[in-house]
């Protein structure tokens, strides 16, 4: 368990949607959880109910807010809408089939050197990571010695985990964050973050 001054964050990827693994939805509105996604959200709530949470934060997108809802009910906490937890801004790639995007010459850069890539008309991976780190600094200051849950999306969570383990952003694609998974990071008051678990879907949370 974390020390009395350690900030712990539970990073929850939203549950499955009807287009998961098929389309790059980005920040387009109107995408909701599938039946499987709602089951995953309920499972997350059961796991987080005993985690000693003091606050919940969620991306504004529907799929994240719907994933947070059962945890709100289980804990009695109200999730704060936090824009920094938004999905990456994919710009012109938003809404495109992943199979079509994988045929583009730029796709190899996304996979092998994401630190050098900016989505056309959108965000760069560096900007994505920077806003997630800045959010954690704000939350650390606001929740010293506390545990919070953040409901977000795969790429923001992966970008933060890459930073927390101290590896280069170009290793971003080596981390898997599935729908309905929980990853746990402890931030001591002094010193580097400690990644307790990644892509966890059952069992203890970051002991």
Coordinates of N, CA and C in Angstrom, one line a residue, residues 1-203:
X1 N 0.8 -1.2 0.0 CA 0.0 0.0 0.0 C 0.9 1.3 0.0
X2 N 0.4 2.3 -0.5 CA 1.2 3.6 -0.6 C 1.4 4.2 0.8
X3 N 2.5 5.0 0.9 CA 2.7 5.6 2.2 C 1.7 6.7 2.4
X4 N 1.7 7.3 3.6 CA 0.7 8.3 3.9 C 0.8 9.6 3.1
X5 N 1.9 9.8 2.4 CA 2.1 11.0 1.6 C 2.1 10.7 0.1
X6 N 2.0 9.4 -0.2 CA 2.0 9.0 -1.7 C 0.6 9.2 -2.3
X7 N 0.7 9.8 -3.5 CA -0.5 10.0 -4.3 C -0.6 8.7 -5.2
X8 N -1.8 8.1 -5.2 CA -2.0 6.9 -6.0 C -3.1 7.2 -7.0
X9 N -2.9 6.9 -8.3 CA -3.9 7.1 -9.4 C -4.2 5.8 -10.0
X10 N -5.5 5.5 -10.1 CA -6.0 4.3 -10.8 C -6.5 4.8 -12.2
X11 N -5.8 4.4 -13.2 CA -6.1 4.8 -14.6 C -7.0 3.8 -15.3
X12 N -8.2 4.1 -15.5 CA -9.2 3.2 -16.1 C -9.5 3.5 -17.6
X13 N -9.3 2.6 -18.4 CA -9.7 2.8 -19.8 C -11.2 2.5 -19.9
X14 N -11.9 3.3 -20.7 CA -13.3 3.1 -20.8 C -13.6 1.7 -21.3
X15 N -14.9 1.2 -21.1 CA -15.3 -0.1 -21.6 C -15.4 -0.1 -23.1
X16 N -15.6 -1.3 -23.6 CA -15.7 -1.6 -25.0 C -16.9 -0.8 -25.6
X17 N -16.8 -0.4 -26.9 CA -17.8 0.2 -27.7 C -18.1 -0.6 -28.9
X18 N -19.1 -0.3 -29.7 CA -19.4 -1.1 -30.9 C -18.3 -1.0 -31.9
X19 N -17.4 0.0 -31.8 CA -16.4 0.2 -32.9 C -15.0 -0.1 -32.4
X20 N -14.8 -0.6 -31.2 CA -13.5 -0.8 -30.6 C -12.7 -1.7 -31.5
X21 N -11.5 -1.3 -31.8 CA -10.6 -2.1 -32.7 C -10.9 -2.0 -34.2
X22 N -11.9 -1.2 -34.5 CA -12.3 -1.1 -36.0 C -12.1 0.3 -36.5
X23 N -12.5 1.3 -35.7 CA -12.5 2.7 -36.1 C -11.7 3.5 -35.1
X24 N -11.1 4.6 -35.6 CA -10.4 5.5 -34.7 C -11.4 6.6 -34.4
X25 N -12.1 6.5 -33.2 CA -13.2 7.4 -33.0 C -12.8 8.8 -32.5
X26 N -11.6 8.9 -31.9 CA -11.1 10.2 -31.4 C -12.1 10.9 -30.5
X27 N -12.3 12.2 -30.7 CA -13.1 13.0 -29.9 C -14.6 13.1 -30.4
X28 N -14.9 12.4 -31.5 CA -16.2 12.6 -32.1 C -17.3 12.2 -31.0
X29 N -18.3 13.0 -30.9 CA -19.3 12.7 -29.9 C -20.3 11.5 -30.3
X30 N -21.0 11.0 -29.4 CA -22.1 10.1 -29.7 C -21.7 8.6 -29.6
X31 N -20.5 8.3 -29.2 CA -20.1 6.9 -29.1 C -20.3 6.4 -27.7
X32 N -21.2 5.4 -27.6 CA -21.5 4.8 -26.3 C -21.0 3.4 -26.0
X33 N -21.1 3.0 -24.8 CA -20.6 1.6 -24.5 C -21.5 0.6 -25.1
X34 N -20.9 -0.5 -25.5 CA -21.7 -1.7 -25.9 C -22.2 -2.5 -24.7
X35 N -22.9 -3.5 -24.9 CA -23.3 -4.4 -23.8 C -22.1 -4.9 -23.0
X36 N -21.1 -5.3 -23.8 CA -19.9 -5.8 -23.1 C -19.2 -4.7 -22.4
X37 N -19.2 -3.5 -22.9 CA -18.6 -2.3 -22.3 C -19.3 -2.0 -20.9
X38 N -20.6 -2.1 -20.9 CA -21.3 -1.9 -19.7 C -21.0 -3.0 -18.6
X39 N -20.8 -4.2 -19.1 CA -20.4 -5.2 -18.1 C -19.0 -4.9 -17.6
X40 N -18.1 -4.4 -18.4 CA -16.8 -4.1 -18.0 C -16.8 -2.9 -17.0
X41 N -17.7 -2.0 -17.2 CA -17.8 -0.8 -16.3 C -18.3 -1.3 -14.9
X42 N -19.3 -2.2 -14.9 CA -19.7 -2.8 -13.6 C -18.6 -3.5 -12.9
X43 N -17.8 -4.3 -13.7 CA -16.7 -5.0 -13.1 C -15.7 -4.0 -12.5
X44 N -15.4 -3.0 -13.2 CA -14.5 -1.9 -12.7 C -15.0 -1.4 -11.4
X45 N -16.3 -1.1 -11.3 CA -16.9 -0.5 -10.1 C -16.7 -1.5 -8.9
X46 N -16.9 -2.8 -9.1 CA -16.7 -3.7 -8.1 C -15.3 -3.7 -7.6
X47 N -14.4 -3.6 -8.5 CA -12.9 -3.6 -8.1 C -12.6 -2.4 -7.3
X48 N -13.1 -1.2 -7.8 CA -12.7 0.1 -7.2 C -13.5 0.4 -5.9
X49 N -14.5 -0.3 -5.6 CA -15.4 0.0 -4.5 C -14.6 0.0 -3.2
X50 N -13.6 -0.9 -3.1 CA -12.8 -1.0 -1.9 C -11.4 -0.4 -1.9
X51 N -11.2 0.4 -2.9 CA -9.9 1.0 -3.2 C -9.6 2.2 -2.3
X52 N -10.5 2.7 -1.5 CA -10.3 3.9 -0.7 C -10.2 5.1 -1.5
X53 N -11.0 5.2 -2.6 CA -11.0 6.4 -3.4 C -11.5 7.6 -2.7
X54 N -10.8 8.8 -3.0 CA -11.3 10.0 -2.5 C -11.9 11.0 -3.6
X55 N -11.6 10.6 -4.9 CA -12.1 11.4 -5.9 C -12.1 10.6 -7.2
X56 N -13.0 11.0 -8.1 CA -13.1 10.4 -9.5 C -13.0 11.6 -10.5
X57 N -12.3 11.3 -11.6 CA -12.1 12.2 -12.7 C -12.4 11.5 -14.0
X58 N -13.0 12.1 -14.9 CA -13.4 11.4 -16.2 C -13.2 12.3 -17.4
X59 N -12.8 11.7 -18.5 CA -12.8 12.4 -19.8 C -14.3 12.8 -20.1
X60 N -14.5 13.9 -20.8 CA -15.9 14.3 -21.1 C -16.6 13.4 -22.1
X61 N -15.9 12.6 -22.8 CA -16.6 11.7 -23.8 C -17.5 10.7 -23.2
X62 N -18.6 10.4 -23.9 CA -19.7 9.6 -23.3 C -19.2 8.2 -22.9
X63 N -18.3 7.6 -23.6 CA -17.8 6.3 -23.3 C -17.1 6.2 -22.0
X64 N -16.4 7.3 -21.7 CA -15.6 7.4 -20.4 C -16.6 7.7 -19.3
X65 N -17.5 8.6 -19.5 CA -18.5 9.0 -18.4 C -19.3 7.8 -18.1
X66 N -19.7 7.0 -19.1 CA -20.6 5.8 -18.8 C -19.8 4.8 -18.1
X67 N -18.5 4.7 -18.3 CA -17.7 3.7 -17.6 C -17.6 4.1 -16.1
X68 N -17.5 5.4 -15.9 CA -17.3 6.0 -14.5 C -18.6 5.8 -13.7
X69 N -19.8 5.8 -14.4 CA -21.1 5.9 -13.7 C -21.3 4.8 -12.6
X70 N -21.0 3.5 -12.9 CA -21.2 2.5 -11.9 C -20.2 2.7 -10.7
X71 N -19.0 3.2 -10.9 CA -18.1 3.5 -9.8 C -18.6 4.7 -9.0
X72 N -19.3 5.7 -9.6 CA -19.9 6.8 -8.9 C -21.0 6.2 -7.9
X73 N -21.8 5.3 -8.5 CA -22.8 4.7 -7.6 C -22.3 3.9 -6.5
X74 N -21.2 3.1 -6.8 CA -20.6 2.2 -5.8 C -19.9 3.0 -4.7
X75 N -19.3 4.1 -5.0 CA -18.5 4.9 -4.0 C -19.2 6.1 -3.4
X76 N -20.3 6.5 -4.0 CA -21.0 7.8 -3.6 C -20.3 9.0 -4.0
X77 N -19.2 8.9 -4.9 CA -18.5 10.0 -5.4 C -19.0 10.5 -6.7
X78 N -18.9 11.8 -7.0 CA -19.3 12.3 -8.3 C -18.1 12.6 -9.1
X79 N -18.0 12.0 -10.3 CA -16.9 12.2 -11.2 C -16.8 13.6 -11.7
X80 N -15.6 14.2 -11.6 CA -15.3 15.5 -12.1 C -14.9 15.4 -13.6
X81 N -15.6 16.2 -14.5 CA -15.2 16.2 -15.9 C -13.9 16.9 -16.0
X82 N -12.9 16.2 -16.6 CA -11.5 16.7 -16.7 C -11.1 16.6 -18.2
X83 N -11.0 17.8 -18.9 CA -10.7 17.8 -20.3 C -9.3 17.2 -20.6
X84 N -8.4 17.3 -19.6 CA -7.0 16.7 -19.9 C -7.0 15.2 -20.1
X85 N -8.1 14.6 -19.7 CA -8.2 13.1 -19.8 C -8.8 12.7 -21.2
X86 N -9.1 13.7 -22.0 CA -9.7 13.4 -23.4 C -8.8 12.5 -24.2
X87 N -9.4 11.8 -25.1 CA -8.7 11.1 -26.1 C -7.8 12.0 -26.9
X88 N -6.7 11.4 -27.5 CA -5.9 12.2 -28.4 C -6.7 12.8 -29.5
X89 N -6.3 14.0 -29.9 CA -7.0 14.7 -31.0 C -6.4 14.1 -32.3
X90 N -7.1 13.3 -33.0 CA -6.6 12.6 -34.2 C -6.8 13.4 -35.4
X91 N -7.4 14.6 -35.3 CA -7.6 15.4 -36.5 C -8.3 14.8 -37.7
X92 N -7.6 14.8 -38.8 CA -8.2 14.3 -40.0 C -8.3 12.8 -40.0
X93 N -7.7 12.1 -39.1 CA -7.8 10.6 -39.0 C -9.1 10.2 -38.3
X94 N -9.7 11.1 -37.6 CA -10.9 10.8 -36.8 C -12.0 10.1 -37.6
X95 N -12.5 9.0 -37.1 CA -13.6 8.3 -37.7 C -13.2 7.3 -38.8
X96 N -11.9 7.2 -39.1 CA -11.4 6.4 -40.2 C -11.2 4.9 -39.7
X97 N -11.4 4.0 -40.6 CA -11.2 2.6 -40.3 C -9.7 2.4 -40.0
X98 N -9.4 1.6 -39.0 CA -8.0 1.3 -38.7 C -7.3 0.5 -39.8
X99 N -8.0 -0.4 -40.5 CA -7.4 -1.1 -41.5 C -6.9 -0.2 -42.7
X100 N -7.7 0.9 -42.9 CA -7.3 1.8 -44.0 C -6.1 2.7 -43.5
X101 N -6.1 3.1 -42.2 CA -5.0 3.9 -41.7 C -3.7 3.1 -41.7
X102 N -3.8 1.8 -41.5 CA -2.6 1.0 -41.4 C -1.9 0.9 -42.7
X103 N -2.6 1.2 -43.8 CA -2.0 1.2 -45.1 C -1.2 2.5 -45.5
X104 N -1.4 3.5 -44.7 CA -0.8 4.8 -45.0 C 0.7 4.7 -44.6
X105 N 1.6 5.5 -45.4 CA 3.0 5.4 -45.0 C 3.3 6.0 -43.7
X106 N 2.5 6.9 -43.2 CA 2.7 7.5 -41.9 C 2.5 6.5 -40.7
X107 N 1.8 5.4 -41.0 CA 1.4 4.5 -39.9 C 2.7 3.9 -39.3
X108 N 3.7 3.6 -40.1 CA 4.9 3.1 -39.5 C 5.6 4.1 -38.5
X109 N 5.4 5.4 -38.8 CA 5.9 6.3 -37.8 C 5.2 6.3 -36.5
X110 N 3.8 6.2 -36.6 CA 3.0 6.1 -35.4 C 3.4 4.9 -34.6
X111 N 3.8 3.8 -35.2 CA 4.1 2.5 -34.5 C 5.6 2.6 -34.0
X112 N 6.5 3.1 -34.8 CA 7.9 3.0 -34.4 C 8.6 4.3 -33.9
X113 N 8.0 5.4 -34.2 CA 8.6 6.7 -33.7 C 7.5 7.7 -33.4
X114 N 6.6 7.4 -32.5 CA 5.5 8.3 -32.2 C 5.9 9.6 -31.7
X115 N 7.1 9.7 -31.1 CA 7.5 11.0 -30.6 C 7.7 12.1 -31.7
X116 N 7.8 11.6 -32.9 CA 8.1 12.5 -34.0 C 6.8 12.8 -34.8
X117 N 5.7 12.3 -34.3 CA 4.5 12.3 -35.2 C 3.4 13.3 -34.6
X118 N 2.8 14.0 -35.5 CA 1.6 14.8 -35.2 C 0.5 14.3 -36.1
X119 N -0.7 14.1 -35.6 CA -1.8 13.7 -36.4 C -2.2 14.9 -37.3
X120 N -2.5 14.6 -38.6 CA -2.8 15.7 -39.5 C -4.0 16.5 -39.0
X121 N -3.8 17.8 -38.7 CA -4.8 18.7 -38.1 C -5.1 18.4 -36.7
X122 N -4.3 17.6 -36.0 CA -4.6 17.2 -34.6 C -3.4 17.4 -33.7
X123 N -3.3 16.5 -32.8 CA -2.3 16.6 -31.6 C -1.1 15.7 -31.9
X124 N 0.0 16.1 -31.3 CA 1.2 15.2 -31.4 C 1.2 14.3 -30.1
X125 N 2.0 13.2 -30.2 CA 2.1 12.4 -29.1 C 2.8 13.1 -27.9
X126 N 3.8 14.0 -28.2 CA 4.5 14.7 -27.2 C 3.5 15.6 -26.5
X127 N 2.6 16.3 -27.2 CA 1.6 17.1 -26.5 C 0.6 16.3 -25.7
X128 N 0.3 15.1 -26.2 CA -0.6 14.2 -25.4 C 0.1 13.8 -24.1
X129 N 1.3 13.4 -24.1 CA 2.0 13.0 -22.9 C 2.2 14.2 -22.0
X130 N 2.5 15.4 -22.5 CA 2.7 16.5 -21.7 C 1.5 16.9 -20.9
X131 N 0.3 16.9 -21.6 CA -0.9 17.3 -20.8 C -1.2 16.2 -19.8
X132 N -0.9 15.0 -20.0 CA -1.2 14.0 -19.0 C -0.3 14.1 -17.8
X133 N 1.0 14.4 -18.0 CA 1.9 14.6 -16.9 C 1.5 15.9 -16.1
X134 N 1.1 16.9 -16.8 CA 0.7 18.2 -16.1 C -0.5 17.9 -15.3
X135 N -1.5 17.1 -15.8 CA -2.6 16.7 -15.0 C -2.2 16.0 -13.7
X136 N -1.3 15.1 -13.8 CA -0.9 14.3 -12.6 C -0.3 15.2 -11.6
X137 N 0.5 16.2 -12.1 CA 1.1 17.2 -11.1 C 0.0 17.9 -10.4
X138 N -1.0 18.3 -11.1 CA -2.1 19.0 -10.5 C -2.9 18.2 -9.5
X139 N -3.1 16.9 -9.9 CA -3.8 16.0 -9.0 C -3.0 15.6 -7.8
X140 N -1.7 15.5 -7.9 CA -0.8 15.2 -6.8 C -0.9 16.3 -5.8
X141 N -0.9 17.5 -6.2 CA -1.0 18.6 -5.3 C -2.3 18.7 -4.6
X142 N -3.4 18.3 -5.3 CA -4.7 18.4 -4.7 C -5.1 17.2 -3.8
X143 N -4.4 16.1 -4.1 CA -4.7 14.8 -3.4 C -3.5 14.2 -2.7
X144 N -2.7 14.9 -2.0 CA -1.5 14.4 -1.4 C -1.9 13.3 -0.4
X145 N -1.3 12.1 -0.6 CA -1.6 11.0 0.3 C -3.0 10.3 0.0
X146 N -3.6 10.6 -1.1 CA -4.9 10.0 -1.4 C -4.9 9.2 -2.6
X147 N -6.0 8.5 -2.9 CA -6.1 7.6 -4.1 C -7.3 8.1 -4.9
X148 N -7.1 8.3 -6.2 CA -8.1 8.8 -7.1 C -8.2 7.9 -8.3
X149 N -9.3 7.9 -9.0 CA -9.5 7.1 -10.2 C -9.7 8.1 -11.4
X150 N -9.0 7.8 -12.5 CA -9.2 8.7 -13.7 C -9.7 7.8 -14.8
X151 N -10.8 8.1 -15.4 CA -11.4 7.3 -16.5 C -11.0 8.0 -17.8
X152 N -10.3 7.3 -18.7 CA -9.7 7.9 -19.8 C -9.7 7.0 -21.0
X153 N -8.7 7.1 -21.9 CA -8.7 6.4 -23.1 C -7.3 5.7 -23.3
X154 N -7.2 4.8 -24.2 CA -5.9 4.0 -24.3 C -4.7 4.9 -24.5
X155 N -4.7 5.8 -25.5 CA -3.5 6.5 -25.8 C -3.0 7.4 -24.6
X156 N -3.9 8.2 -24.0 CA -3.5 9.0 -22.9 C -2.9 8.2 -21.7
X157 N -3.5 7.1 -21.5 CA -3.0 6.2 -20.4 C -1.7 5.6 -20.7
X158 N -1.5 5.2 -22.0 CA -0.2 4.6 -22.4 C 0.9 5.7 -22.4
X159 N 0.5 6.9 -22.8 CA 1.5 8.0 -22.8 C 2.0 8.3 -21.4
X160 N 1.1 8.2 -20.4 CA 1.4 8.5 -19.0 C 2.3 7.3 -18.5
X161 N 1.9 6.1 -18.8 CA 2.6 4.9 -18.3 C 4.0 4.9 -18.8
X162 N 4.2 5.3 -20.1 CA 5.5 5.4 -20.7 C 6.4 6.3 -19.9
X163 N 5.8 7.5 -19.5 CA 6.6 8.4 -18.7 C 6.9 7.8 -17.3
X164 N 5.9 7.2 -16.7 CA 6.1 6.7 -15.3 C 7.1 5.7 -15.2
X165 N 7.2 4.8 -16.2 CA 8.3 3.7 -16.1 C 9.6 4.2 -16.6
X166 N 9.7 5.5 -17.0 CA 11.0 6.1 -17.4 C 11.6 5.7 -18.7
X167 N 10.7 5.3 -19.6 CA 11.2 4.9 -20.9 C 10.8 6.0 -22.0
X168 N 11.4 5.9 -23.2 CA 11.2 6.9 -24.2 C 9.8 6.8 -24.8
X169 N 9.3 7.9 -25.2 CA 7.9 7.9 -25.8 C 7.8 7.0 -27.0
X170 N 9.0 6.7 -27.7 CA 8.9 5.9 -28.9 C 8.6 4.4 -28.5
X171 N 8.7 4.1 -27.2 CA 8.3 2.7 -26.8 C 6.8 2.7 -26.4
X172 N 6.1 3.7 -26.7 CA 4.7 3.8 -26.4 C 3.8 2.6 -26.8
X173 N 4.1 2.1 -28.0 CA 3.3 1.0 -28.5 C 3.6 -0.3 -27.9
X174 N 4.6 -0.4 -27.0 CA 4.9 -1.6 -26.3 C 4.0 -1.9 -25.1
X175 N 3.2 -0.9 -24.8 CA 2.3 -1.0 -23.7 C 0.9 -1.3 -24.1
X176 N 0.2 -2.3 -23.6 CA -1.2 -2.6 -23.9 C -2.1 -2.2 -22.8
X177 N -3.1 -1.5 -23.2 CA -4.1 -1.0 -22.2 C -5.5 -1.4 -22.8
X178 N -6.1 -2.4 -22.4 CA -7.3 -2.9 -22.9 C -8.6 -2.2 -22.3
X179 N -9.7 -2.4 -23.0 CA -10.9 -1.8 -22.5 C -11.3 -2.4 -21.1
X180 N -11.7 -1.5 -20.2 CA -12.1 -1.9 -18.9 C -11.0 -2.3 -18.0
X181 N -9.7 -2.0 -18.4 CA -8.6 -2.3 -17.6 C -8.2 -1.2 -16.6
X182 N -7.5 -1.5 -15.6 CA -7.0 -0.6 -14.6 C -5.5 -0.7 -14.5
X183 N -4.8 0.5 -14.6 CA -3.4 0.6 -14.4 C -3.2 1.5 -13.1
X184 N -2.2 1.1 -12.3 CA -2.0 1.8 -11.1 C -0.6 2.4 -11.0
X185 N -0.5 3.7 -10.7 CA 0.8 4.4 -10.5 C 0.8 5.1 -9.1
X186 N 1.8 4.9 -8.4 CA 2.1 5.6 -7.1 C 3.1 6.7 -7.3
X187 N 2.8 7.9 -6.8 CA 3.7 9.0 -6.9 C 4.1 9.4 -5.5
X188 N 5.3 9.1 -5.0 CA 5.7 9.5 -3.7 C 5.9 11.0 -3.7
X189 N 5.8 11.6 -2.5 CA 6.0 13.0 -2.3 C 7.3 13.5 -2.9
X190 N 8.3 12.6 -2.7 CA 9.7 12.9 -3.2 C 10.1 11.6 -4.0
X191 N 10.6 11.8 -5.2 CA 11.1 10.7 -5.9 C 10.2 10.4 -7.2
X192 N 10.7 9.3 -7.9 CA 10.1 9.0 -9.1 C 8.8 8.1 -8.9
X193 N 7.9 8.2 -9.9 CA 6.7 7.4 -9.8 C 7.0 5.9 -9.8
X194 N 6.1 5.1 -9.3 CA 6.2 3.6 -9.3 C 5.0 3.0 -9.9
X195 N 5.2 2.3 -11.0 CA 4.0 1.6 -11.7 C 3.7 0.3 -11.0
X196 N 2.6 0.2 -10.4 CA 2.2 -1.0 -9.6 C 1.5 -2.0 -10.4
X197 N 0.7 -1.6 -11.4 CA 0.1 -2.6 -12.3 C -0.3 -1.9 -13.6
X198 N -0.4 -2.7 -14.7 CA -0.7 -2.3 -16.0 C -1.7 -3.2 -16.6
X199 N -2.8 -2.6 -17.2 CA -3.7 -3.4 -18.0 C -4.4 -4.5 -17.1
X200 N -4.6 -4.2 -15.9 CA -5.2 -5.2 -15.0 C -6.7 -5.3 -15.1
X201 N -7.2 -6.5 -15.2 CA -8.7 -6.7 -15.4 C -9.3 -7.6 -14.2
X202 N -8.4 -8.0 -13.3 CA -8.9 -8.7 -12.2 C -7.8 -8.8 -11.1
X203 N -8.2 -9.2 -9.9 CA -7.2 -9.4 -8.8 C -7.0 -8.0 -8.1

